[in-house]
Amino acid sequence: MNSFIMNSFILINADQFTLDTLAEAGIDYYNWDENSIIVTESQERLSQALGFKGLNAAASEWDGFYLVDLNEQICCTPTAMPATDSMQGKYANTQLGQARENYIKLARTRMDQWLAQTLQAFEKTNAKLLSLAGAFFKRAQLAQAKTIKTAGADGSKLLAEQYRALMAIDKVKSVRFSAGRILIFTDILTATAPNVKGTRELGRFLITVDTTGTLDAPITCHNLTRRIKAWRSGMHAPQVFADGKLCPAEILESIFQLTAEQDLPTAIELLLQHLQVCQNDTIGEQLKAWPLVH
Amino acid sequence: MRLLVLIAFIALLITIFIFSRLVNRGSKLWRLNDLNDEKLGLLSPLKRHYQLRTDYSGTAIDLPRGQVSKAMKLLSGTIHTLIEKRGQPTEAIATYRAPEADFEILKKIPLECRGDFPVAQWQVKRIVRNTILPFWRRDIVIYGQNGGEPPATNDGKLHLVLFGSSQKERSQTRPLNIWGLELPRIAQYNSNPHALRFVDPEDKTCGAELIGNNLYITFDVLQFTAEKTERKRFWRKVRTFLGGRDFHLGLLARSLTRITEELAIFSKLEELLNQSKPVPAERLHATVSASGFDDETIQIGRTARLCDLTSQLLASQLESLAILNGKGQTRQIRETEQFTIYFNAAPKGAIQLPAPDFCWGMPLPANKPILHCISPHGLPIYDDRGIAVGELVGQQLFAYPEFMHYGTAQECLLWANFLLAAREVMEASRLCPDNQSREDYLAGLYGKSLNAHYQHLGNSVSGQSQAALDKSTEAAFGDFARQLRQTVAAQKEMLKIEQAPYLDLGAEFDSLVSISKVVGVRVMEDRLIVNTTDLFCTDPRTKIVHWIGPFEITISTNKITWLNKAEHAQSLKMNAPHVNSSGEACMGNMKDVFSTLITQRQFAACVEAAIAFVEAVNVDDTWGKNINNWPVANSAMLAQNQARG
C-alpha cells in the first residue's frame, strides 16, 4: 500500500479523543459501527494526524479498505522541530554559517537516534516490568483464591465487606465484578501539581483490577470522559498511557503490595491519590494539558 | 446343480462383504465421536491407547485402527461409515447400543418402516434404536419413499419422515455441509418457520424439524434417488443388508444423534420451566410483544420461542412487557411505564469486555461479534461463572449477548437460564426499595460472584499450601519491585532527554563556537566533535607552563574522549596529563559532572569543562605527576594564548 495514496481505513476502537483529533486535523469520518469509523485519507496524513509512528493496517475483506486497530498503533515520540533561528542571518553565506547549518542538520539526526535508543531501552525494561507484574499478580491472586477457598462460606462475606470498603472510598461511584475483573467506576476526578496553576479536571475513571492474572496489566485506568495528547498521544491522565496502563512510578510498589496483601480498598485509595496529586516532575507538569476547574 | 449355484452365490456375497471392509480401512488413527463419561468409563481398558479430545461439540477419542474393534465391542457400537480427511484421523461415525438392561426394554418397543428404503431396513431400525429410541421410548414409525403422510393428529407415536417437511416445498439451494459432514449433491425441503427447527450452528443449515410428534429430516439423508438403475439399487441394498457400511447410513446416524441431543436439551428446559413458579394460563402469550426482529424465515421461530419463554418465566411478575432487539447497540436509559427487555443491548455508558465463549456451560451463538458490557447503573445479572450477562436498570432489563439466534434447543435453554437469573434480580430489586438495601444486595452479589470466581481459581492450587503460595508471591514481588526501580530510572532518563532544551540547535552551535578556545564544531554520526586551539597546563610545583597541544574533543551519547593532535603526545603515549593514549581520562569526581552535562545536552558547558580538565593537573595523581615530561610552552605560544583570552 502506497502511504501517499488515498485509501479507505476502518478505524477500530475509535474513541471521542480520536474523533476530536480527526476533526481538528480537518479529516472527515463516517460511522462504520458502534466502535469504528471510516476515513478516506492517505496513510501518511492519517498517521501524522493521529500521532502514530506509521500506520499498522491490515487488508479487509473489501478491496481498497484497510482495518486499523487504534489500540495496536505505536505513538510517536516528540521529534525535534525547527526552532525560530534569530542568529541565522549573522552567519549567512560564511564558512561558519555552512558549518552551523550542517551542525543543526546532523545534530537533529543524532538527537533522534539518541532519543530512539533511550525509548527502546525504556520499552524493553517496561515490557519486562509488565511481565513480572503479571507473574506477581497471578501468584497473588492464587494465594487470595486459596484464602477465600479455605474461608468457605465466609469467603462471600469477606468479599462483600471488601465491596463496602471500596464503596466507602471518596470518589468511588460503583463497583462491579465481571469476567474475572473488578471494575471500579469513579466520579469526576480532579488533580493538582506543584508546577501547574489551579486544579485540573481529569474526568470519570474506570479502574480495572485483574483477578485472574492473565491480562496484559494487573491494574488499568481508563478515563471515560476525555483523553488528552500530553507527553504521549491519547493519555487518560498524566500518569496513565493510552492503553490504560500506569506509567512506572515508585508508588506502584506500595499499590501492588497492598493488593497482594488482600487490602484492595487501601490500594485503590492510594491509586486515586496518585492520580489526583501529581509530582513535581516532568510527568506532573503534563497536567497543564487538562482543563482547569472553574 | 442348484445347490452349487446357491453356494457360489453365498460365496460371492461373502467376498463382496469382506472386500467392502478391506478397501475402506482408513488411516492408522481413527476418531470416535459423540462419547460421554459413561462411554469413556466402558473404554477404560483401552485408556492407554487413546487420546481424548474435548471441545464444545463434545468428547471424542483418537485411537489406533487395531484397537477400534475392541472399542466397538466394549461400547456395543456399530460403525456406519468412515470419513477420510487429509492429514487427520479417519472419522468413524458410529452409534452405540443402550446399556443391557435398558436395551431389553427398548427391544420390546415396536419400530415400523413404511415405504421403500434404498438401504436395508434393519440397518435404519438399528440406528433409530441406538439414537432416538432411548430418548423417546415410545413407538416409532419410520417413513421411506412412498411411505405416505404422517397423521396430523397426535397418536402417541413418533413419526420419523426420512425426507420431507411440513412445508412440502423443495428448496432452491442445496446444503453443502451438515453437522460436520460434507454432503454430496442432495435435495432439501424448505423448513417450516413455526416448527421446532434443528439447525447446525456452524453451517446454519436446518437439518430437521419437529411439529407435534412428527419429526421431518428435511434433506435427502438416505439419498433415495441416488442410484439410477435397478441393478445399482439392488446391490446397495444387498451391501447394507450384509452389514456393509454406507455414507448415508452414517449421515442418518449423525443426524439422529444431534437431533436427540437437542431433544434432550428441550427436556432439560422443560424441567427448568417446571421448577420455576407456574404462570396462570390466562396470562400466557397475552402480555409479551416483540419488535426489531426482522421478519425473515429464521426469525419467526426465534421470536415465537423468545416470547413464549419470556411469557412463561416473567409474565407472573409483570402486567405487560415488550422485547426490543437492540442488535448489539447501546441504548439510552429511559423512565418507562412498561417493562422492557432490551435483547442483545447494553445501557449507554456501558464498557465493553471480551465476550465469553460459554454461558451456563453452553456455547453462545457465534454468528456475529457479541456485545458484552457492564455499566455502573444497574443490578448485574450473572451466569454460573460470575460473568455479567445483563443488568436491570429500573423497568429495563438488558441482555448483553444475542442469546438466541436460530431458536435452537440450546439457545432456548440459554435464554431460560438468563430469564431465571433476571427474575431473581427483579425480585431482589423489589425487596430493595431504598439505597441502603440496594447497596447491601449489591455487596452480597459482589461477594457471591467473586467468591464463585475464587473458588474456581482455587481449584488449580488445591494441592499447594497457603504458606507455599505466600512465599512464591513474596519472591515474585521482590523481582517486580527490583524491575520497577530500574524502569522508573529508565523512564526518568527518557523523559530527561525528551524534555531537554535541544530544540534550538542553532543556539547550541553558537554557544559552542563562542567558547574562546574552540575553532571548529561538527557532528559525525552519533558524535559531536569539537576542535580546540593549543591547550596549556601549569605545573603547580614549579609554576612552569607546559604545552599540551591542540585537541579534538569527541562527545558521544555516553562518553567523552580527548585526542591530542600534537606530535609529542604520541611519544609521551598520553593525550593529556590525565588522558591515556586511547583518549579516555581518569576523571575521578568529574565523571558525574560530564555525564550530567551530556544527558542535559549542556554541550557548551561540557566542552568548557573538557578544556578546563586538560588545562588542570593533580600532581598527587600517578598520571598527573608526570606533567613535567610535557614540553614547556614558549613565550610566543603563551602570548597568543593570552591574546585569545
Coordinates of C-alpha atoms in Angstrom, one line a residue, chain A residues 10-260:
Chain A
I10 CA -11.8 1.4 9.0
L11 CA -10.5 2.7 12.3
I12 CA -11.4 0.2 15.0
N13 CA -11.8 1.3 18.7
A14 CA -12.1 5.0 17.7
D15 CA -13.0 6.9 20.9
Q16 CA -14.0 10.5 21.4
F17 CA -10.4 11.6 21.5
T18 CA -9.7 10.1 18.1
L19 CA -12.8 11.8 16.7
D20 CA -11.8 15.2 18.1
T21 CA -8.2 14.8 16.8
L22 CA -9.5 14.0 13.3
A23 CA -11.9 16.9 13.4
E24 CA -9.1 19.2 14.5
A25 CA -6.9 17.9 11.6
G26 CA -9.8 18.5 9.2
I27 CA -10.2 14.9 8.3
D28 CA -13.8 13.8 7.6
Y29 CA -15.1 10.5 9.0
Y30 CA -18.2 8.4 8.9
N31 CA -19.6 6.0 11.4
W32 CA -19.0 2.3 10.5
D33 CA -20.3 0.5 13.5
E34 CA -20.5 1.1 17.3
N35 CA -16.8 1.4 17.8
S36 CA -15.4 2.0 14.3
I37 CA -15.3 4.9 11.8
I38 CA -14.4 5.0 8.2
V39 CA -11.9 7.6 6.9
T40 CA -10.7 8.2 3.3
E41 CA -7.2 9.7 3.6
S42 CA -3.6 8.9 2.8
Q43 CA -1.8 6.7 5.2
E44 CA 0.9 9.3 5.7
R45 CA -1.5 12.1 6.7
L46 CA -3.7 9.9 8.8
S47 CA -0.8 8.6 10.9
Q48 CA 0.5 12.2 11.3
A49 CA -2.8 13.5 12.4
L50 CA -3.3 10.7 14.9
G51 CA 0.3 11.0 16.2
F52 CA 1.3 7.4 15.2
K53 CA 4.6 6.0 14.0
G54 CA 3.3 4.9 10.6
L55 CA 0.0 3.0 10.4
N56 CA -0.3 -0.7 11.1
A57 CA -3.1 -1.5 8.7
A58 CA -4.4 -4.9 7.6
A59 CA -6.3 -5.7 4.4
S60 CA -10.1 -6.2 4.9
E61 CA -12.5 -8.4 3.0
W62 CA -13.3 -5.4 0.8
D63 CA -10.9 -4.2 -1.9
G64 CA -9.3 -0.8 -1.0
F65 CA -10.4 -0.9 2.6
Y66 CA -7.9 -1.4 5.4
L67 CA -8.5 -2.3 9.0
V68 CA -6.6 -0.2 11.6
D69 CA -7.0 -1.2 15.3
L70 CA -6.2 2.0 17.1
N71 CA -5.3 0.1 20.3
E72 CA -2.5 -1.6 18.4
Q73 CA -0.7 1.5 17.0
I74 CA 2.5 2.9 18.2
C75 CA 2.5 6.5 19.3
C76 CA 5.2 8.9 18.0
T77 CA 7.8 10.3 20.4
P78 CA 8.2 14.0 20.2
T79 CA 10.6 14.9 17.4
A80 CA 12.9 17.8 17.1
M81 CA 11.1 20.7 15.5
P82 CA 12.9 23.5 13.7
A83 CA 13.4 26.4 16.1
T84 CA 13.0 30.1 15.4
D85 CA 16.5 31.0 14.5
S86 CA 17.5 34.6 15.3
M87 CA 21.2 34.0 14.7
Q88 CA 20.8 32.5 11.2
G89 CA 21.4 35.9 9.5
K90 CA 24.7 36.6 11.4
Y91 CA 26.5 33.7 9.7
A92 CA 24.8 33.9 6.3
N93 CA 27.0 32.9 3.4
T94 CA 30.1 32.3 5.5
Q95 CA 32.0 29.1 6.1
L96 CA 30.9 29.2 9.7
G97 CA 27.3 29.6 8.5
Q98 CA 27.7 26.5 6.4
A99 CA 29.2 24.6 9.3
R100 CA 26.3 25.8 11.5
E101 CA 23.7 24.5 9.0
N102 CA 25.5 21.2 8.8
Y103 CA 25.7 21.0 12.6
I104 CA 22.0 21.7 13.0
K105 CA 21.1 19.0 10.4
L106 CA 23.4 16.4 11.8
A107 CA 22.7 17.2 15.4
R108 CA 19.0 16.7 14.8
T109 CA 19.5 13.3 13.2
R110 CA 21.8 12.4 16.1
M111 CA 19.3 13.6 18.6
D112 CA 16.5 11.5 17.1
Q113 CA 18.7 8.4 17.2
W114 CA 19.6 9.1 20.7
L115 CA 16.0 9.5 21.7
A116 CA 15.1 6.3 19.8
Q117 CA 17.8 4.4 21.7
T118 CA 16.5 5.7 25.1
L119 CA 13.0 5.0 24.2
Q120 CA 13.9 1.5 23.1
A121 CA 15.7 0.9 26.3
F122 CA 12.7 2.1 28.3
E123 CA 10.2 0.0 26.3
K124 CA 12.4 -3.1 26.9
T125 CA 12.6 -2.6 30.6
N126 CA 8.9 -1.7 30.8
A127 CA 7.9 -4.8 28.9
K128 CA 9.9 -6.9 31.4
L129 CA 8.2 -5.0 34.3
L130 CA 4.8 -5.8 32.9
S131 CA 5.6 -9.4 32.6
L132 CA 7.0 -9.5 36.1
A133 CA 3.9 -7.6 37.4
G134 CA 1.7 -10.1 35.7
A135 CA 3.6 -13.1 37.2
F136 CA 3.4 -11.5 40.6
F137 CA -0.2 -10.6 40.4
K138 CA -1.1 -14.1 39.2
R139 CA 0.6 -15.6 42.2
A140 CA -1.0 -13.1 44.5
Q141 CA -4.5 -13.9 43.1
L142 CA -3.9 -17.6 43.5
A143 CA -2.9 -17.0 47.1
Q144 CA -6.0 -15.0 47.6
A145 CA -8.1 -17.7 45.9
K146 CA -6.6 -20.2 48.4
T147 CA -7.5 -17.9 51.3
I148 CA -11.1 -17.5 50.1
K149 CA -11.5 -21.2 49.4
T150 CA -10.2 -22.0 52.9
A151 CA -12.7 -19.5 54.3
G152 CA -15.5 -21.5 52.7
A153 CA -18.9 -19.8 53.2
D154 CA -17.3 -16.9 54.9
G155 CA -15.5 -16.1 51.7
S156 CA -18.6 -14.3 50.3
K157 CA -18.9 -12.3 53.5
L158 CA -15.3 -11.2 53.3
L159 CA -15.7 -10.1 49.7
A160 CA -19.0 -8.3 50.5
E161 CA -17.0 -6.4 53.1
Q162 CA -14.4 -5.6 50.5
Y163 CA -17.2 -4.2 48.4
R164 CA -18.4 -1.9 51.2
A165 CA -14.9 -0.7 51.9
L166 CA -14.4 0.1 48.2
M167 CA -17.7 2.0 48.1
A168 CA -16.7 4.0 51.2
I169 CA -13.7 5.5 49.3
D170 CA -14.2 9.1 48.4
K171 CA -15.0 9.4 44.6
V172 CA -15.8 5.8 44.1
K173 CA -19.2 5.7 42.5
S174 CA -19.9 2.0 41.9
V175 CA -18.1 -1.3 42.0
R176 CA -18.9 -4.3 39.8
F177 CA -17.3 -7.7 39.1
S178 CA -17.5 -9.5 35.8
A179 CA -15.4 -11.8 33.7
G180 CA -12.6 -12.0 36.2
R181 CA -12.3 -8.2 36.6
I182 CA -13.1 -5.9 39.4
L183 CA -14.5 -2.8 37.8
I184 CA -14.4 0.4 39.9
F185 CA -16.3 3.4 38.4
T186 CA -15.4 6.8 39.9
D187 CA -17.0 10.2 39.9
I188 CA -15.1 13.1 38.2
L189 CA -11.6 13.2 39.5
T190 CA -9.6 16.4 39.7
A191 CA -5.9 16.8 40.1
T192 CA -3.2 19.3 41.1
A193 CA 0.5 19.6 40.5
P194 CA 3.1 21.9 42.2
N195 CA 4.1 23.4 38.9
V196 CA 0.7 23.7 37.3
K197 CA -1.7 26.5 38.0
G198 CA -5.1 25.7 39.5
T199 CA -7.0 22.4 39.9
R200 CA -7.5 20.4 36.7
E201 CA -10.4 18.2 35.8
L202 CA -9.3 14.7 34.8
G203 CA -12.7 13.1 34.3
R204 CA -14.6 10.0 35.3
F205 CA -12.5 6.9 35.6
L206 CA -12.9 3.2 35.3
I207 CA -10.2 1.3 37.3
T208 CA -10.0 -2.4 36.3
V209 CA -8.3 -4.9 38.6
D210 CA -7.5 -8.3 37.1
T211 CA -8.4 -11.2 39.4
T212 CA -7.2 -13.9 37.0
G213 CA -3.6 -12.8 36.5
T214 CA -3.9 -13.4 32.8
L215 CA -4.5 -9.8 31.4
D216 CA -1.8 -7.5 30.0
A217 CA -1.7 -5.4 33.0
P218 CA -2.9 -6.2 36.5
I219 CA -4.4 -2.7 37.1
T220 CA -5.6 -0.3 34.3
C221 CA -7.2 3.1 34.5
H222 CA -9.5 4.4 31.7
N223 CA -10.7 7.9 31.6
L224 CA -14.4 7.7 30.5
T225 CA -14.7 11.5 30.0
R226 CA -11.7 12.6 27.9
R227 CA -8.3 11.7 26.7
I228 CA -5.5 14.2 26.2
K229 CA -2.4 14.4 24.0
A230 CA 0.2 15.1 26.7
W231 CA 3.7 13.6 26.6
R232 CA 2.1 10.7 24.7
S233 CA -0.9 10.6 22.5
G234 CA -4.4 9.8 24.0
M235 CA -3.4 9.8 27.6
H236 CA -6.0 9.1 30.3
A237 CA -4.1 11.1 33.0
P238 CA -0.6 12.5 33.2
Q239 CA 0.5 9.1 34.7
V240 CA -1.7 6.8 32.5
F241 CA -0.8 5.8 29.0
A242 CA -3.3 5.5 26.1
D243 CA -3.7 1.7 26.7
G244 CA -4.8 2.4 30.3
K245 CA -1.5 1.1 31.8
L246 CA 0.1 3.2 34.6
C247 CA 3.4 4.9 34.0
P248 CA 6.1 3.3 36.1
A249 CA 6.3 5.0 39.5
E250 CA 7.6 4.2 42.9
I251 CA 4.1 4.2 44.4
L252 CA 3.2 1.2 42.3
E253 CA 5.3 -0.9 44.6
S254 CA 3.0 0.0 47.6
I255 CA -0.2 -0.3 45.5
F256 CA 0.8 -3.8 44.3
Q257 CA 1.9 -4.9 47.7
L258 CA -1.4 -3.8 49.2
T259 CA -3.3 -5.7 46.6
A260 CA -1.2 -8.8 47.3

